[in-house]
Short mmCIF file of C-alpha atoms in Angstrom, two decimals:
data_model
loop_
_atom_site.label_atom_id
_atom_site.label_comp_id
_atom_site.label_asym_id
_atom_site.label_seq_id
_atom_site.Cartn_x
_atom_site.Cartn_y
_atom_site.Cartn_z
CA UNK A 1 -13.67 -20.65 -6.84
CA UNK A 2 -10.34 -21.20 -9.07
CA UNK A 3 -10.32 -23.76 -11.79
CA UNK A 4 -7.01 -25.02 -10.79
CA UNK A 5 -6.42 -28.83 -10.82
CA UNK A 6 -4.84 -30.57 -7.90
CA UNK A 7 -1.96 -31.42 -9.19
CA UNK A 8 -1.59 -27.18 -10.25
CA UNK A 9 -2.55 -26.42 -6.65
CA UNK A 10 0.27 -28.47 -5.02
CA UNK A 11 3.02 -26.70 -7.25
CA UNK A 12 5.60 -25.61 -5.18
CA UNK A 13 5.84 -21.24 -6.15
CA UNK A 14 9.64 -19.79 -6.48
CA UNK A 15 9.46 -16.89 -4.45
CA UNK A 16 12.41 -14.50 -4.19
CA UNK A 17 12.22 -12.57 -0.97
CA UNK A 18 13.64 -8.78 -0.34
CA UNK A 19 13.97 -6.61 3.01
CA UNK A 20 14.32 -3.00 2.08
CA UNK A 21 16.13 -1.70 5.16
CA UNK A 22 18.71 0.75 6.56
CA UNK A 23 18.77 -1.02 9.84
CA UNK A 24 18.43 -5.03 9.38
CA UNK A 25 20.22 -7.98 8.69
CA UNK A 26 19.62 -11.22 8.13
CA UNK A 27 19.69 -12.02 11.89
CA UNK A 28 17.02 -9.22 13.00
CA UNK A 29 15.33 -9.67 9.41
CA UNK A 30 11.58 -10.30 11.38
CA UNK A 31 9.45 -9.65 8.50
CA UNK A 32 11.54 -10.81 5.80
CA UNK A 33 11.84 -14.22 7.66
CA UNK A 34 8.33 -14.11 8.38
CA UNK A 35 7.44 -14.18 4.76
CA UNK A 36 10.10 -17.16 4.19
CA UNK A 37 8.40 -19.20 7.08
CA UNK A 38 4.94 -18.57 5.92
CA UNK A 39 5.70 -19.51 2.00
CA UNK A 40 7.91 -22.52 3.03
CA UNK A 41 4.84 -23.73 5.38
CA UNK A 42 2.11 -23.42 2.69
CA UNK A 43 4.97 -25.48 0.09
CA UNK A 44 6.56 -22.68 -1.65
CA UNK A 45 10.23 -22.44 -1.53
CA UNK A 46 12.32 -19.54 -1.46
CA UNK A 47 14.30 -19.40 -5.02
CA UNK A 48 16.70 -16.17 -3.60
CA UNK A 49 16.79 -13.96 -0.31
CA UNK A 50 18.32 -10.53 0.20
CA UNK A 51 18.25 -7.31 2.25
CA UNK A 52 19.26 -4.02 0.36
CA UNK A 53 19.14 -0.34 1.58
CA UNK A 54 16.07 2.57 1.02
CA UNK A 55 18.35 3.14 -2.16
CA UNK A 56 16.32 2.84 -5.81
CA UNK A 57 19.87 1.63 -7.03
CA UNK A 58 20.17 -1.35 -5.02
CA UNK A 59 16.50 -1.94 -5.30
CA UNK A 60 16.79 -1.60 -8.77
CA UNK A 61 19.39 -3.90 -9.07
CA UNK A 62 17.92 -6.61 -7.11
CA UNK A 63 14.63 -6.79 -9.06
CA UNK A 64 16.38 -6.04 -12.38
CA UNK A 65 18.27 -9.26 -11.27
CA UNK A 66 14.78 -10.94 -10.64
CA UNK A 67 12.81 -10.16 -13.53
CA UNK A 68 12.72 -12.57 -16.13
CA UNK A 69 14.39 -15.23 -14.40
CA UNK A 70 12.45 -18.25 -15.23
CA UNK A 71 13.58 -19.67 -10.99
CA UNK A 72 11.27 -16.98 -9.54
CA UNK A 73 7.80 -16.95 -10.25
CA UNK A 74 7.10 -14.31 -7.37
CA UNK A 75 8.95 -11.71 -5.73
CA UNK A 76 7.55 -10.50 -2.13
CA UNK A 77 9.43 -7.18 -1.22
CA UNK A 78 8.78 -5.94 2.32
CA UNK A 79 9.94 -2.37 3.69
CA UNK A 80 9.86 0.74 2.02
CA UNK A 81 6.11 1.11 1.52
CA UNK A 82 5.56 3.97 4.33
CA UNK A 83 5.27 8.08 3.83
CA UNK A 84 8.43 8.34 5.18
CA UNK A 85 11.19 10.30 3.24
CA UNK A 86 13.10 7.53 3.13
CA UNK A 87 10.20 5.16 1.65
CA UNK A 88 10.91 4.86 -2.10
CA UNK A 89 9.96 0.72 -2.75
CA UNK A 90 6.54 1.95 -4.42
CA UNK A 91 7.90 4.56 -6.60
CA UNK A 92 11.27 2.24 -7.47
CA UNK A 93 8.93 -1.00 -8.67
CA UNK A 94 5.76 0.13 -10.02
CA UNK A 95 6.96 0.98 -13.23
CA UNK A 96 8.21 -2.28 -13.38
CA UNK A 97 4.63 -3.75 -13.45
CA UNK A 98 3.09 -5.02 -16.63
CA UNK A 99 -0.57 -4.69 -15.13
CA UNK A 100 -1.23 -3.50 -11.68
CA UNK A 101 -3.01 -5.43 -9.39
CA UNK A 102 -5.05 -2.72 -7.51
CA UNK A 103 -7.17 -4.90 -5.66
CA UNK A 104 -4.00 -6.29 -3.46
CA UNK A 105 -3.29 -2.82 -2.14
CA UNK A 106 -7.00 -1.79 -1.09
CA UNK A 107 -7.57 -5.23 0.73
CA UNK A 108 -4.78 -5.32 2.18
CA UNK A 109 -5.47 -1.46 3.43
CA UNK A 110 -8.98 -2.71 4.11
CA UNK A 111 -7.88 -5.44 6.50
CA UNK A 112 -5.05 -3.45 8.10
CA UNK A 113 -7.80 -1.26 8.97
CA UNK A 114 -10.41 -3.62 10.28
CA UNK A 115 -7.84 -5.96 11.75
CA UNK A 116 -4.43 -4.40 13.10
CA UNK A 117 -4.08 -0.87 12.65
CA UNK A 118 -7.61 1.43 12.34
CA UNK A 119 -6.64 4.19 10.29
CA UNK A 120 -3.62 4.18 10.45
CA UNK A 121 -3.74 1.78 7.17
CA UNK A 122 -4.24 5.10 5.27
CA UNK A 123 -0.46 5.86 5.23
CA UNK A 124 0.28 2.19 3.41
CA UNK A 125 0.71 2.03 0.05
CA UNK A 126 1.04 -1.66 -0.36
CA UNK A 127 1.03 -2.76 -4.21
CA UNK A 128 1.21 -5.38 -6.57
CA UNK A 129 1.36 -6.08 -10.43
CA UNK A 130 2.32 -8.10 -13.31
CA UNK A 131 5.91 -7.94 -14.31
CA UNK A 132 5.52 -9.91 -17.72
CA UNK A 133 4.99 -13.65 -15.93
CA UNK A 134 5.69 -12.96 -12.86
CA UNK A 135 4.19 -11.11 -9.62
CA UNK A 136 5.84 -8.66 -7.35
CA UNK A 137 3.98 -8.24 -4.09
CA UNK A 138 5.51 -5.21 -1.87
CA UNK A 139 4.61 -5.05 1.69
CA UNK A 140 5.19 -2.34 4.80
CA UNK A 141 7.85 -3.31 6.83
CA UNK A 142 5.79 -4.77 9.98
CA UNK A 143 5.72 -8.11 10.61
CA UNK A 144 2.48 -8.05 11.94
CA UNK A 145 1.11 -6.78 8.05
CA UNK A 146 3.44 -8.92 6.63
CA UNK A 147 1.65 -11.94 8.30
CA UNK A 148 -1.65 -10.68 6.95
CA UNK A 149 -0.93 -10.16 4.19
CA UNK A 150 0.65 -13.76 3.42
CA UNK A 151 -2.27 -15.10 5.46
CA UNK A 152 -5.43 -13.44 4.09
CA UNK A 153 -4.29 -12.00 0.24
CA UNK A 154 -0.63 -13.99 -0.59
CA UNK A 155 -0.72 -17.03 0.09
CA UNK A 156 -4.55 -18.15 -0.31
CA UNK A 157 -4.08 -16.03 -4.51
CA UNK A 158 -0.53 -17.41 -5.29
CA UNK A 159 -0.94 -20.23 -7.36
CA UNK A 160 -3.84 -18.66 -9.15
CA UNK A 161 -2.03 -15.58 -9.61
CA UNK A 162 0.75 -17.67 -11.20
CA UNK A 163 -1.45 -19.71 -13.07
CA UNK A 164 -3.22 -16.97 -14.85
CA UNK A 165 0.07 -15.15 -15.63
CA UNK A 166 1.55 -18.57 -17.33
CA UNK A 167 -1.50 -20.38 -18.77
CA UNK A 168 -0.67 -19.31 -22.00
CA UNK A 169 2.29 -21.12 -22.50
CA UNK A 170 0.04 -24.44 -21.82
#
């Protein structure tokens, strides 16, 4: 049960959204745009939006650009998360994190298990952590896990999540 006022509750998050892709754009985009429907449903609002390569560089450069920005509160990456060669989101932005958020990944591997995938959900390494004040969610590429995991873990944490990573400044 969170402590969170009403007024708290109803504050709209800045979420900065990024597609780690070789192959999309912002027109075939599925799981990037299914994050930015989902947050601006629940009253969020999307404070940036890009796509970038598998490269660390332009990873890199994208959350370096993020980080510490007082206009995003969040940052929801999607793509990148597999086994595959290719798949370097995990290793580019967990050093990044402050404090990791372990629980994220093994829920969300949990429900991927029990509710889309079977065991397949072995080969994600979803994550999440702390970078300083803000939280950096990164997500397989599949729409389908990207809509469970803004349904069941995201969206029903956020503003306690960003509440307990700002209440000191109160």
């Amino acid at each position: 049960m969170s402590n969170l006022t009403e007024k708290e509750k109803r504050k709209s998050i800045a979420i900065a959204v990024l597609t780690v892709s070789d192959t999309r754009d912002k027109d075939t985009d599925k799981s990037g745009g299914t994050i930015i429907r989902m947050a601006e449903e629940a009253g969020h609002h999307i404070a940036d939006y890009r796509i970038c390569s598998d490269e660390r560089e332009q990873i890199t450069q994208t959350v370096d650009h993020w980080t510490g920005n007082l206009a995003v509160e969040a940052i929801i990456i999607t793509g990148g998360s597999g086994i595959g060669y290719r798949d370097i989101t995990i290793e580019t932005v967990t050093p990044y994190f402050t404090k990791k958020i372990d629980g994220f990944g093994e829920l969300f591997r949990f429900l991927s298990y029990t509710e889309d995938v079977g065991s397949k959900a072995l080969l994600s390494r979803a994550a999440a952590g702390s970078i300083d004040e803000q939280v950096l969610f990164a997500l397989p590429g599949s729409s389908k896990a990207v809509e469970l995991a803004m349904e069941k873990l995201i969206l029903p944490e956020l503003h306690h999540i960003v509440h307990e990573l700002t209440k000191h400044r109160k």
